[in-house]
C-alpha cells in the first residue's frame, strides 16, 4: 500500500513502483543499455551514476564495486550524459520489441 507525504503526493520511490515495464517476466531479453563495469571498477574514481540514476540501476556493493541492471530503467537518459568514462552504451530504440517502459513505446 502506498503512503502520501504532507503534500498528499506519492514519493519518488512509490512513483517508480507504479511503472510498468514491458520486459517484466522475461528471462532472456536484450538490454537497451550496456555498461562496461570493468571501466566502472578500475579507472572511474567518482562512480557518479550510482548516485544519479533515479531507478537505482547502478549500485555499489559492500566492496565498493559497481553493478548495473537495466530491467528497472525508466529511460530518463541521465546515465548517457553523466558517464564521462565511455562505459555506457545505449541502443535506442530498443533492439527488440518488449523493452522499456510502456509510456515510451506504448
Ligand atoms: S560514471 Fe560511468 S564508469 Fe563511472 S561508475 Fe558510472 S557508468 Fe561506470
Ligand atoms: S536511463 Fe536513467 S533510469 Fe535508465 S539506467 Fe540510465 S540513469 Fe538509470
PDB file of N, CA and C and ligand atoms in Angstrom:
ATOM      1  N   UNK A   1       0.857  -1.184   0.000  1.00  0.00           N
ATOM      2  CA  UNK A   1       0.000   0.000   0.000  1.00  0.00           C
ATOM      3  C   UNK A   1       0.895   1.237   0.000  1.00  0.00           C
ATOM      4  N   UNK A   2       0.539   2.228  -0.785  1.00  0.00           N
ATOM      5  CA  UNK A   2       1.349   3.431  -0.842  1.00  0.00           C
ATOM      6  C   UNK A   2       0.892   4.426   0.211  1.00  0.00           C
ATOM      7  N   UNK A   3       1.822   5.290   0.565  1.00  0.00           N
ATOM      8  CA  UNK A   3       1.506   6.337   1.518  1.00  0.00           C
ATOM      9  C   UNK A   3       1.736   7.673   0.840  1.00  0.00           C
ATOM     10  N   UNK A   4       1.234   8.691   1.406  1.00  0.00           N
ATOM     11  CA  UNK A   4       1.422  10.016   0.835  1.00  0.00           C
ATOM     12  C   UNK A   4       2.197  10.879   1.796  1.00  0.00           C
ATOM     13  N   UNK A   5       2.900  11.880   1.246  1.00  0.00           N
ATOM     14  CA  UNK A   5       3.632  12.794   2.099  1.00  0.00           C
ATOM     15  C   UNK A   5       2.697  13.916   2.539  1.00  0.00           C
ATOM     16  N   UNK A   6       3.305  14.938   3.181  1.00  0.00           N
ATOM     17  CA  UNK A   6       2.498  16.020   3.723  1.00  0.00           C
ATOM     18  C   UNK A   6       1.708  16.752   2.644  1.00  0.00           C
ATOM     19  N   UNK A   7       2.216  16.716   1.416  1.00  0.00           N
ATOM     20  CA  UNK A   7       1.524  17.395   0.325  1.00  0.00           C
ATOM     21  C   UNK A   7       0.498  16.488  -0.345  1.00  0.00           C
ATOM     22  N   UNK A   8       0.391  15.260   0.152  1.00  0.00           N
ATOM     23  CA  UNK A   8      -0.599  14.364  -0.412  1.00  0.00           C
ATOM     24  C   UNK A   8      -0.183  13.737  -1.715  1.00  0.00           C
ATOM     25  N   UNK A   9       1.116  13.732  -2.015  1.00  0.00           N
ATOM     26  CA  UNK A   9       1.590  13.135  -3.258  1.00  0.00           C
ATOM     27  C   UNK A   9       2.462  11.926  -2.948  1.00  0.00           C
ATOM     28  N   UNK A  10       2.637  11.062  -3.946  1.00  0.00           N
ATOM     29  CA  UNK A  10       3.464   9.876  -3.776  1.00  0.00           C
ATOM     30  C   UNK A  10       4.935  10.259  -3.756  1.00  0.00           C
ATOM     31  N   UNK A  11       5.723   9.496  -3.010  1.00  0.00           N
ATOM     32  CA  UNK A  11       7.172   9.705  -3.020  1.00  0.00           C
ATOM     33  C   UNK A  11       7.731   9.225  -4.355  1.00  0.00           C
ATOM     34  N   UNK A  12       8.981   9.578  -4.629  1.00  0.00           N
ATOM     35  CA  UNK A  12       9.621   9.137  -5.871  1.00  0.00           C
ATOM     36  C   UNK A  12       9.678   7.611  -5.923  1.00  0.00           C
ATOM     37  N   UNK A  13      10.057   6.992  -4.806  1.00  0.00           N
ATOM     38  CA  UNK A  13      10.142   5.526  -4.781  1.00  0.00           C
ATOM     39  C   UNK A  13       8.788   4.894  -5.067  1.00  0.00           C
ATOM     40  N   UNK A  14       7.750   5.485  -4.520  1.00  0.00           N
ATOM     41  CA  UNK A  14       6.408   4.951  -4.770  1.00  0.00           C
ATOM     42  C   UNK A  14       5.984   5.158  -6.211  1.00  0.00           C
ATOM     43  N   UNK A  15       6.350   6.283  -6.783  1.00  0.00           N
ATOM     44  CA  UNK A  15       6.022   6.524  -8.191  1.00  0.00           C
ATOM     45  C   UNK A  15       6.749   5.520  -9.080  1.00  0.00           C
ATOM     46  N   UNK A  16       8.032   5.271  -8.762  1.00  0.00           N
ATOM     47  CA  UNK A  16       8.781   4.295  -9.566  1.00  0.00           C
ATOM     48  C   UNK A  16       8.139   2.921  -9.459  1.00  0.00           C
ATOM     49  N   UNK A  17       7.560   2.639  -8.319  1.00  0.00           N
ATOM     50  CA  UNK A  17       6.918   1.342  -8.141  1.00  0.00           C
ATOM     51  C   UNK A  17       5.675   1.164  -8.989  1.00  0.00           C
ATOM     52  N   UNK A  18       5.161   2.255  -9.535  1.00  0.00           N
ATOM     53  CA  UNK A  18       3.966   2.156 -10.377  1.00  0.00           C
ATOM     54  C   UNK A  18       4.309   1.988 -11.846  1.00  0.00           C
ATOM     55  N   UNK A  19       5.597   2.075 -12.188  1.00  0.00           N
ATOM     56  CA  UNK A  19       5.994   1.979 -13.603  1.00  0.00           C
ATOM     57  C   UNK A  19       5.794   0.547 -14.095  1.00  0.00           C
ATOM     58  N   UNK A  20       5.253   0.428 -15.275  1.00  0.00           N
ATOM     59  CA  UNK A  20       5.013  -0.875 -15.879  1.00  0.00           C
ATOM     60  C   UNK A  20       6.036  -1.108 -16.989  1.00  0.00           C
ATOM     61  N   UNK A  21       6.857  -2.145 -16.823  1.00  0.00           N
ATOM     62  CA  UNK A  21       7.914  -2.423 -17.786  1.00  0.00           C
ATOM     63  C   UNK A  21       7.503  -3.539 -18.727  1.00  0.00           C
ATOM     64  N   UNK A  22       7.774  -3.348 -20.000  1.00  0.00           N
ATOM     65  CA  UNK A  22       7.415  -4.364 -20.985  1.00  0.00           C
ATOM     66  C   UNK A  22       8.275  -5.620 -20.858  1.00  0.00           C
ATOM     67  N   UNK A  23       9.435  -5.485 -20.264  1.00  0.00           N
ATOM     68  CA  UNK A  23      10.298  -6.665 -20.164  1.00  0.00           C
ATOM     69  C   UNK A  23      10.087  -7.434 -18.868  1.00  0.00           C
ATOM     70  N   UNK A  24       9.100  -7.050 -18.103  1.00  0.00           N
ATOM     71  CA  UNK A  24       8.849  -7.762 -16.862  1.00  0.00           C
ATOM     72  C   UNK A  24       8.509  -9.216 -17.145  1.00  0.00           C
ATOM     73  N   UNK A  25       9.099 -10.090 -16.398  1.00  0.00           N
ATOM     74  CA  UNK A  25       8.799 -11.507 -16.522  1.00  0.00           C
ATOM     75  C   UNK A  25       9.567 -12.218 -17.608  1.00  0.00           C
ATOM     76  N   UNK A  26      10.374 -11.501 -18.372  1.00  0.00           N
ATOM     77  CA  UNK A  26      11.144 -12.154 -19.425  1.00  0.00           C
ATOM     78  C   UNK A  26      12.471 -12.645 -18.850  1.00  0.00           C
ATOM     79  N   UNK A  27      12.823 -13.871 -19.189  1.00  0.00           N
ATOM     80  CA  UNK A  27      14.073 -14.408 -18.676  1.00  0.00           C
ATOM     81  C   UNK A  27      15.250 -14.067 -19.581  1.00  0.00           C
ATOM     82  N   UNK A  28      14.971 -13.884 -20.871  1.00  0.00           N
ATOM     83  CA  UNK A  28      16.041 -13.525 -21.793  1.00  0.00           C
ATOM     84  C   UNK A  28      15.584 -12.340 -22.632  1.00  0.00           C
ATOM     85  N   UNK A  29      16.227 -11.228 -22.454  1.00  0.00           N
ATOM     86  CA  UNK A  29      15.897 -10.063 -23.256  1.00  0.00           C
ATOM     87  C   UNK A  29      17.170  -9.266 -23.481  1.00  0.00           C
ATOM     88  N   UNK A  30      17.223  -8.620 -24.632  1.00  0.00           N
ATOM     89  CA  UNK A  30      18.422  -7.859 -24.967  1.00  0.00           C
ATOM     90  C   UNK A  30      18.363  -6.495 -24.284  1.00  0.00           C
ATOM     91  N   UNK A  31      19.418  -6.134 -23.593  1.00  0.00           N
ATOM     92  CA  UNK A  31      19.404  -4.844 -22.883  1.00  0.00           C
ATOM     93  C   UNK A  31      19.507  -3.674 -23.848  1.00  0.00           C
ATOM     94  N   UNK A  32      18.854  -2.590 -23.516  1.00  0.00           N
ATOM     95  CA  UNK A  32      18.978  -1.377 -24.324  1.00  0.00           C
ATOM     96  C   UNK A  32      20.138  -0.513 -23.835  1.00  0.00           C
ATOM     97  N   UNK A  33      20.667  -0.823 -22.665  1.00  0.00           N
ATOM     98  CA  UNK A  33      21.858  -0.149 -22.152  1.00  0.00           C
ATOM     99  C   UNK A  33      22.847  -1.220 -21.716  1.00  0.00           C
ATOM    100  N   UNK A  34      24.081  -1.085 -22.180  1.00  0.00           N
ATOM    101  CA  UNK A  34      25.140  -1.997 -21.757  1.00  0.00           C
ATOM    102  C   UNK A  34      26.210  -1.158 -21.062  1.00  0.00           C
ATOM    103  N   UNK A  35      26.613  -1.603 -19.901  1.00  0.00           N
ATOM    104  CA  UNK A  35      27.621  -0.879 -19.134  1.00  0.00           C
ATOM    105  C   UNK A  35      28.858  -1.755 -18.971  1.00  0.00           C
ATOM    106  N   UNK A  36      29.995  -1.201 -19.337  1.00  0.00           N
ATOM    107  CA  UNK A  36      31.261  -1.906 -19.158  1.00  0.00           C
ATOM    108  C   UNK A  36      31.726  -1.684 -17.719  1.00  0.00           C
ATOM    109  N   UNK A  37      31.321  -2.577 -16.850  1.00  0.00           N
ATOM    110  CA  UNK A  37      31.645  -2.394 -15.433  1.00  0.00           C
ATOM    111  C   UNK A  37      33.125  -2.614 -15.135  1.00  0.00           C
ATOM    112  N   UNK A  38      33.867  -3.140 -16.118  1.00  0.00           N
ATOM    113  CA  UNK A  38      35.330  -3.203 -15.942  1.00  0.00           C
ATOM    114  C   UNK A  38      35.882  -1.783 -15.812  1.00  0.00           C
ATOM    115  N   UNK A  39      35.319  -0.872 -16.605  1.00  0.00           N
ATOM    116  CA  UNK A  39      35.740   0.533 -16.513  1.00  0.00           C
ATOM    117  C   UNK A  39      35.280   1.117 -15.179  1.00  0.00           C
ATOM    118  N   UNK A  40      34.040   0.843 -14.828  1.00  0.00           N
ATOM    119  CA  UNK A  40      33.496   1.361 -13.560  1.00  0.00           C
ATOM    120  C   UNK A  40      34.395   0.986 -12.382  1.00  0.00           C
ATOM    121  N   UNK A  41      34.859  -0.238 -12.424  1.00  0.00           N
ATOM    122  CA  UNK A  41      35.566  -0.775 -11.258  1.00  0.00           C
ATOM    123  C   UNK A  41      37.079  -0.739 -11.384  1.00  0.00           C
ATOM    124  N   UNK A  42      37.560   0.007 -12.380  1.00  0.00           N
ATOM    125  CA  UNK A  42      39.016   0.139 -12.498  1.00  0.00           C
ATOM    126  C   UNK A  42      39.422   1.608 -12.531  1.00  0.00           C
ATOM    127  N   UNK A  43      39.015   2.328 -13.570  1.00  0.00           N
ATOM    128  CA  UNK A  43      39.527   3.693 -13.740  1.00  0.00           C
ATOM    129  C   UNK A  43      38.577   4.786 -13.278  1.00  0.00           C
ATOM    130  N   UNK A  44      37.301   4.459 -13.095  1.00  0.00           N
ATOM    131  CA  UNK A  44      36.351   5.506 -12.694  1.00  0.00           C
ATOM    132  C   UNK A  44      36.492   5.784 -11.203  1.00  0.00           C
ATOM    133  N   UNK A  45      36.782   7.036 -10.887  1.00  0.00           N
ATOM    134  CA  UNK A  45      37.005   7.391  -9.487  1.00  0.00           C
ATOM    135  C   UNK A  45      35.755   7.940  -8.803  1.00  0.00           C
ATOM    136  N   UNK A  46      34.797   8.473  -9.587  1.00  0.00           N
ATOM    137  CA  UNK A  46      33.645   9.132  -8.944  1.00  0.00           C
ATOM    138  C   UNK A  46      32.379   8.263  -8.884  1.00  0.00           C
ATOM    139  N   UNK A  47      32.253   7.346  -9.840  1.00  0.00           N
ATOM    140  CA  UNK A  47      31.100   6.426  -9.861  1.00  0.00           C
ATOM    141  C   UNK A  47      29.776   7.187  -9.714  1.00  0.00           C
ATOM    142  N   UNK A  48      29.660   8.274 -10.458  1.00  0.00           N
ATOM    143  CA  UNK A  48      28.522   9.173 -10.268  1.00  0.00           C
ATOM    144  C   UNK A  48      27.185   8.544 -10.640  1.00  0.00           C
ATOM    145  N   UNK A  49      27.168   7.596 -11.550  1.00  0.00           N
ATOM    146  CA  UNK A  49      25.883   7.029 -11.955  1.00  0.00           C
ATOM    147  C   UNK A  49      25.216   6.255 -10.817  1.00  0.00           C
ATOM    148  N   UNK A  50      25.993   5.839  -9.845  1.00  0.00           N
ATOM    149  CA  UNK A  50      25.380   5.157  -8.696  1.00  0.00           C
ATOM    150  C   UNK A  50      24.589   6.135  -7.844  1.00  0.00           C
ATOM    151  N   UNK A  51      24.798   7.416  -8.087  1.00  0.00           N
ATOM    152  CA  UNK A  51      24.067   8.436  -7.312  1.00  0.00           C
ATOM    153  C   UNK A  51      22.988   9.140  -8.129  1.00  0.00           C
ATOM    154  N   UNK A  52      23.138   9.191  -9.448  1.00  0.00           N
ATOM    155  CA  UNK A  52      22.191  10.000 -10.227  1.00  0.00           C
ATOM    156  C   UNK A  52      21.084   9.191 -10.891  1.00  0.00           C
ATOM    157  N   UNK A  53      21.229   7.898 -11.000  1.00  0.00           N
ATOM    158  CA  UNK A  53      20.169   7.106 -11.642  1.00  0.00           C
ATOM    159  C   UNK A  53      18.948   7.067 -10.727  1.00  0.00           C
ATOM    160  N   UNK A  54      17.816   7.595 -11.188  1.00  0.00           N
ATOM    161  CA  UNK A  54      16.632   7.645 -10.321  1.00  0.00           C
ATOM    162  C   UNK A  54      16.025   6.276 -10.046  1.00  0.00           C
ATOM    163  N   UNK A  55      16.323   5.301 -10.888  1.00  0.00           N
ATOM    164  CA  UNK A  55      15.745   3.965 -10.720  1.00  0.00           C
ATOM    165  C   UNK A  55      16.703   3.014 -10.009  1.00  0.00           C
ATOM    166  N   UNK A  56      17.851   3.535  -9.609  1.00  0.00           N
ATOM    167  CA  UNK A  56      18.858   2.748  -8.897  1.00  0.00           C
ATOM    168  C   UNK A  56      19.291   1.508  -9.694  1.00  0.00           C
ATOM    169  N   UNK A  57      19.497   1.705 -10.975  1.00  0.00           N
ATOM    170  CA  UNK A  57      20.006   0.614 -11.821  1.00  0.00           C
ATOM    171  C   UNK A  57      21.502   0.409 -11.598  1.00  0.00           C
ATOM    172  N   UNK A  58      22.175   1.447 -11.157  1.00  0.00           N
ATOM    173  CA  UNK A  58      23.601   1.366 -10.828  1.00  0.00           C
ATOM    174  C   UNK A  58      23.713   1.284  -9.311  1.00  0.00           C
ATOM    175  N   UNK A  59      24.372   0.266  -8.838  1.00  0.00           N
ATOM    176  CA  UNK A  59      24.504   0.106  -7.386  1.00  0.00           C
ATOM    177  C   UNK A  59      25.946  -0.201  -7.015  1.00  0.00           C
ATOM    178  N   UNK A  60      26.269   0.114  -5.788  1.00  0.00           N
ATOM    179  CA  UNK A  60      27.577  -0.224  -5.216  1.00  0.00           C
ATOM    180  C   UNK A  60      27.378  -1.333  -4.199  1.00  0.00           C
ATOM    181  N   UNK A  61      28.218  -2.360  -4.285  1.00  0.00           N
ATOM    182  CA  UNK A  61      28.108  -3.406  -3.268  1.00  0.00           C
ATOM    183  C   UNK A  61      28.998  -3.071  -2.070  1.00  0.00           C
ATOM    184  N   UNK A  62      29.038  -3.946  -1.112  1.00  0.00           N
ATOM    185  CA  UNK A  62      29.786  -3.671   0.119  1.00  0.00           C
ATOM    186  C   UNK A  62      31.280  -3.511  -0.121  1.00  0.00           C
ATOM    187  N   UNK A  63      31.753  -4.097  -1.219  1.00  0.00           N
ATOM    188  CA  UNK A  63      33.176  -3.990  -1.555  1.00  0.00           C
ATOM    189  C   UNK A  63      33.468  -2.752  -2.394  1.00  0.00           C
ATOM    190  N   UNK A  64      32.422  -1.959  -2.681  1.00  0.00           N
ATOM    191  CA  UNK A  64      32.619  -0.751  -3.474  1.00  0.00           C
ATOM    192  C   UNK A  64      32.608  -0.999  -4.965  1.00  0.00           C
ATOM    193  N   UNK A  65      32.154  -2.160  -5.396  1.00  0.00           N
ATOM    194  CA  UNK A  65      32.110  -2.475  -6.821  1.00  0.00           C
ATOM    195  C   UNK A  65      30.768  -2.060  -7.411  1.00  0.00           C
ATOM    196  N   UNK A  66      30.829  -1.548  -8.641  1.00  0.00           N
ATOM    197  CA  UNK A  66      29.624  -1.094  -9.326  1.00  0.00           C
ATOM    198  C   UNK A  66      28.962  -2.270 -10.038  1.00  0.00           C
ATOM    199  N   UNK A  67      27.648  -2.339  -9.913  1.00  0.00           N
ATOM    200  CA  UNK A  67      26.845  -3.319 -10.648  1.00  0.00           C
ATOM    201  C   UNK A  67      25.751  -2.560 -11.389  1.00  0.00           C
ATOM    202  N   UNK A  68      25.363  -3.120 -12.525  1.00  0.00           N
ATOM    203  CA  UNK A  68      24.313  -2.476 -13.315  1.00  0.00           C
ATOM    204  C   UNK A  68      23.260  -3.496 -13.702  1.00  0.00           C
ATOM    205  N   UNK A  69      22.004  -3.102 -13.607  1.00  0.00           N
ATOM    206  CA  UNK A  69      20.914  -3.920 -14.139  1.00  0.00           C
ATOM    207  C   UNK A  69      19.940  -2.977 -14.841  1.00  0.00           C
ATOM    208  N   UNK A  70      19.560  -3.346 -16.050  1.00  0.00           N
ATOM    209  CA  UNK A  70      18.772  -2.425 -16.868  1.00  0.00           C
ATOM    210  C   UNK A  70      17.267  -2.595 -16.693  1.00  0.00           C
ATOM    211  N   UNK A  71      16.851  -3.650 -16.038  1.00  0.00           N
ATOM    212  CA  UNK A  71      15.430  -4.002 -16.048  1.00  0.00           C
ATOM    213  C   UNK A  71      14.511  -2.915 -15.486  1.00  0.00           C
ATOM    214  N   UNK A  72      14.980  -2.144 -14.528  1.00  0.00           N
ATOM    215  CA  UNK A  72      14.114  -1.118 -13.946  1.00  0.00           C
ATOM    216  C   UNK A  72      14.328   0.257 -14.568  1.00  0.00           C
ATOM    217  N   UNK A  73      15.106   0.323 -15.623  1.00  0.00           N
ATOM    218  CA  UNK A  73      15.411   1.616 -16.256  1.00  0.00           C
ATOM    219  C   UNK A  73      14.134   2.293 -16.731  1.00  0.00           C
ATOM    220  N   UNK A  74      14.028   3.580 -16.447  1.00  0.00           N
ATOM    221  CA  UNK A  74      12.865   4.350 -16.890  1.00  0.00           C
ATOM    222  C   UNK A  74      13.217   5.234 -18.080  1.00  0.00           C
ATOM    223  N   UNK A  75      14.366   4.991 -18.682  1.00  0.00           N
ATOM    224  CA  UNK A  75      14.774   5.659 -19.927  1.00  0.00           C
ATOM    225  C   UNK A  75      14.855   7.175 -19.778  1.00  0.00           C
ATOM    226  N   UNK A  76      15.373   7.617 -18.654  1.00  0.00           N
ATOM    227  CA  UNK A  76      15.486   9.061 -18.456  1.00  0.00           C
ATOM    228  C   UNK A  76      16.666   9.651 -19.214  1.00  0.00           C
ATOM    229  N   UNK A  77      17.671   8.817 -19.508  1.00  0.00           N
ATOM    230  CA  UNK A  77      18.823   9.271 -20.276  1.00  0.00           C
ATOM    231  C   UNK A  77      19.941   9.869 -19.443  1.00  0.00           C
ATOM    232  N   UNK A  78      19.758   9.951 -18.146  1.00  0.00           N
ATOM    233  CA  UNK A  78      20.755  10.614 -17.307  1.00  0.00           C
ATOM    234  C   UNK A  78      22.131   9.968 -17.412  1.00  0.00           C
ATOM    235  N   UNK A  79      22.190   8.656 -17.358  1.00  0.00           N
ATOM    236  CA  UNK A  79      23.498   7.995 -17.346  1.00  0.00           C
ATOM    237  C   UNK A  79      24.246   8.198 -18.654  1.00  0.00           C
ATOM    238  N   UNK A  80      23.507   8.394 -19.734  1.00  0.00           N
ATOM    239  CA  UNK A  80      24.151   8.596 -21.034  1.00  0.00           C
ATOM    240  C   UNK A  80      25.019   9.849 -21.002  1.00  0.00           C
ATOM    241  N   UNK A  81      24.557  10.857 -20.244  1.00  0.00           N
ATOM    242  CA  UNK A  81      25.297  12.109 -20.153  1.00  0.00           C
ATOM    243  C   UNK A  81      26.206  12.152 -18.924  1.00  0.00           C
ATOM    244  N   UNK A  82      25.819  11.446 -17.887  1.00  0.00           N
ATOM    245  CA  UNK A  82      26.585  11.518 -16.636  1.00  0.00           C
ATOM    246  C   UNK A  82      27.913  10.778 -16.724  1.00  0.00           C
ATOM    247  N   UNK A  83      27.945   9.675 -17.449  1.00  0.00           N
ATOM    248  CA  UNK A  83      29.184   8.902 -17.513  1.00  0.00           C
ATOM    249  C   UNK A  83      30.163   9.573 -18.473  1.00  0.00           C
ATOM    250  N   UNK A  84      31.287   9.974 -17.946  1.00  0.00           N
ATOM    251  CA  UNK A  84      32.329  10.605 -18.761  1.00  0.00           C
ATOM    252  C   UNK A  84      33.496   9.652 -19.009  1.00  0.00           C
ATOM    253  N   UNK A  85      33.242   8.352 -18.800  1.00  0.00           N
ATOM    254  CA  UNK A  85      34.316   7.372 -18.895  1.00  0.00           C
ATOM    255  C   UNK A  85      34.152   6.448 -20.119  1.00  0.00           C
ATOM    256  N   UNK A  86      33.092   6.638 -20.864  1.00  0.00           N
ATOM    257  CA  UNK A  86      32.867   5.791 -22.035  1.00  0.00           C
ATOM    258  C   UNK A  86      32.382   4.394 -21.695  1.00  0.00           C
ATOM    259  N   UNK A  87      31.788   4.233 -20.532  1.00  0.00           N
ATOM    260  CA  UNK A  87      31.381   2.894 -20.105  1.00  0.00           C
ATOM    261  C   UNK A  87      29.937   2.557 -20.475  1.00  0.00           C
ATOM    262  N   UNK A  88      29.159   3.575 -20.834  1.00  0.00           N
ATOM    263  CA  UNK A  88      27.729   3.361 -21.066  1.00  0.00           C
ATOM    264  C   UNK A  88      27.430   3.376 -22.556  1.00  0.00           C
ATOM    265  N   UNK A  89      26.834   2.299 -23.045  1.00  0.00           N
ATOM    266  CA  UNK A  89      26.438   2.206 -24.449  1.00  0.00           C
ATOM    267  C   UNK A  89      24.922   2.080 -24.524  1.00  0.00           C
ATOM    268  N   UNK A  90      24.303   2.993 -25.236  1.00  0.00           N
ATOM    269  CA  UNK A  90      22.851   2.963 -25.422  1.00  0.00           C
ATOM    270  C   UNK A  90      22.522   2.358 -26.763  1.00  0.00           C
ATOM    271  N   UNK A  91      21.472   1.605 -26.819  1.00  0.00           N
ATOM    272  CA  UNK A  91      20.942   1.048 -28.054  1.00  0.00           C
ATOM    273  C   UNK A  91      19.473   1.426 -28.099  1.00  0.00           C
ATOM    274  N   UNK A  92      19.194   2.547 -28.755  1.00  0.00           N
ATOM    275  CA  UNK A  92      17.833   3.069 -28.732  1.00  0.00           C
ATOM    276  C   UNK A  92      17.435   3.518 -30.126  1.00  0.00           C
ATOM    277  N   UNK A  93      16.293   3.193 -30.655  1.00  0.00           N
ATOM    278  CA  UNK A  93      15.244   2.436 -29.991  1.00  0.00           C
ATOM    279  C   UNK A  93      15.707   1.045 -29.586  1.00  0.00           C
ATOM    280  N   UNK A  94      14.937   0.441 -28.765  1.00  0.00           N
ATOM    281  CA  UNK A  94      15.300  -0.842 -28.198  1.00  0.00           C
ATOM    282  C   UNK A  94      15.548  -1.890 -29.274  1.00  0.00           C
ATOM    283  N   UNK A  95      16.478  -2.796 -29.029  1.00  0.00           N
ATOM    284  CA  UNK A  95      16.859  -3.784 -30.031  1.00  0.00           C
ATOM    285  C   UNK A  95      15.770  -4.797 -30.347  1.00  0.00           C
ATOM    286  N   UNK A  96      14.780  -4.889 -29.560  1.00  0.00           N
ATOM    287  CA  UNK A  96      13.679  -5.795 -29.861  1.00  0.00           C
ATOM    288  C   UNK A  96      12.421  -5.267 -29.170  1.00  0.00           C
ATOM    289  N   UNK A  97      11.303  -5.656 -29.664  1.00  0.00           N
ATOM    290  CA  UNK A  97      10.068  -5.218 -29.010  1.00  0.00           C
ATOM    291  C   UNK A  97      10.014  -5.800 -27.607  1.00  0.00           C
ATOM    292  N   UNK A  98       9.468  -5.053 -26.719  1.00  0.00           N
ATOM    293  CA  UNK A  98       9.316  -5.583 -25.379  1.00  0.00           C
ATOM    294  C   UNK A  98      10.247  -4.969 -24.376  1.00  0.00           C
ATOM    295  N   UNK A  99      10.929  -3.911 -24.767  1.00  0.00           N
ATOM    296  CA  UNK A  99      11.812  -3.251 -23.823  1.00  0.00           C
ATOM    297  C   UNK A  99      11.205  -1.940 -23.373  1.00  0.00           C
ATOM    298  N   UNK A 100      11.618  -1.564 -22.233  1.00  0.00           N
ATOM    299  CA  UNK A 100      11.309  -0.232 -21.787  1.00  0.00           C
ATOM    300  C   UNK A 100       9.972  -0.078 -21.109  1.00  0.00           C
ATOM    301  N   UNK A 101       9.744   1.157 -20.725  1.00  0.00           N
ATOM    302  CA  UNK A 101       8.509   1.444 -20.026  1.00  0.00           C
ATOM    303  C   UNK A 101       7.401   1.676 -21.032  1.00  0.00           C
ATOM    304  N   UNK A 102       6.194   1.426 -20.615  1.00  0.00           N
ATOM    305  CA  UNK A 102       5.077   1.483 -21.552  1.00  0.00           C
ATOM    306  C   UNK A 102       4.783   2.883 -22.053  1.00  0.00           C
ATOM    307  N   UNK A 103       5.160   3.913 -21.272  1.00  0.00           N
ATOM    308  CA  UNK A 103       4.822   5.246 -21.758  1.00  0.00           C
ATOM    309  C   UNK A 103       5.695   5.653 -22.937  1.00  0.00           C
ATOM    310  N   UNK A 104       6.854   4.993 -23.100  1.00  0.00           N
ATOM    311  CA  UNK A 104       7.732   5.330 -24.216  1.00  0.00           C
ATOM    312  C   UNK A 104       7.337   4.592 -25.483  1.00  0.00           C
ATOM    313  N   UNK A 105       7.071   3.329 -25.357  1.00  0.00           N
ATOM    314  CA  UNK A 105       6.801   2.520 -26.543  1.00  0.00           C
ATOM    315  C   UNK A 105       5.330   2.137 -26.652  1.00  0.00           C
ATOM    316  N   UNK A 106       4.549   2.514 -25.709  1.00  0.00           N
ATOM    317  CA  UNK A 106       3.156   2.089 -25.702  1.00  0.00           C
ATOM    318  C   UNK A 106       2.291   2.913 -26.647  1.00  0.00           C
TER     319      UNK A 106
HETATM  320  S1  LIG B   1      30.310   7.121 -14.301  1.00  0.00           S
HETATM  321 FE1  LIG B   1      30.497   5.576 -15.969  1.00  0.00          FE
HETATM  322  S2  LIG B   1      32.375   4.456 -15.485  1.00  0.00           S
HETATM  323 FE2  LIG B   1      31.775   5.569 -13.620  1.00  0.00          FE
HETATM  324  S3  LIG B   1      30.537   4.097 -12.453  1.00  0.00           S
HETATM  325 FE3  LIG B   1      29.110   5.297 -13.696  1.00  0.00          FE
HETATM  326  S4  LIG B   1      28.849   4.095 -15.605  1.00  0.00           S
HETATM  327 FE4  LIG B   1      30.678   3.316 -14.565  1.00  0.00          FE
HETATM  328  S1  LIG B   2      18.497   5.938 -18.426  1.00  0.00           S
HETATM  329 FE1  LIG B   2      18.009   6.797 -16.376  1.00  0.00          FE
HETATM  330  S2  LIG B   2      16.880   5.199 -15.337  1.00  0.00           S
HETATM  331 FE2  LIG B   2      17.889   4.234 -17.077  1.00  0.00          FE
HETATM  332  S3  LIG B   2      19.808   3.419 -16.251  1.00  0.00           S
HETATM  333 FE3  LIG B   2      20.251   5.459 -17.090  1.00  0.00          FE
HETATM  334  S4  LIG B   2      20.023   6.891 -15.369  1.00  0.00           S
HETATM  335 FE4  LIG B   2      19.045   4.943 -14.784  1.00  0.00          FE
END
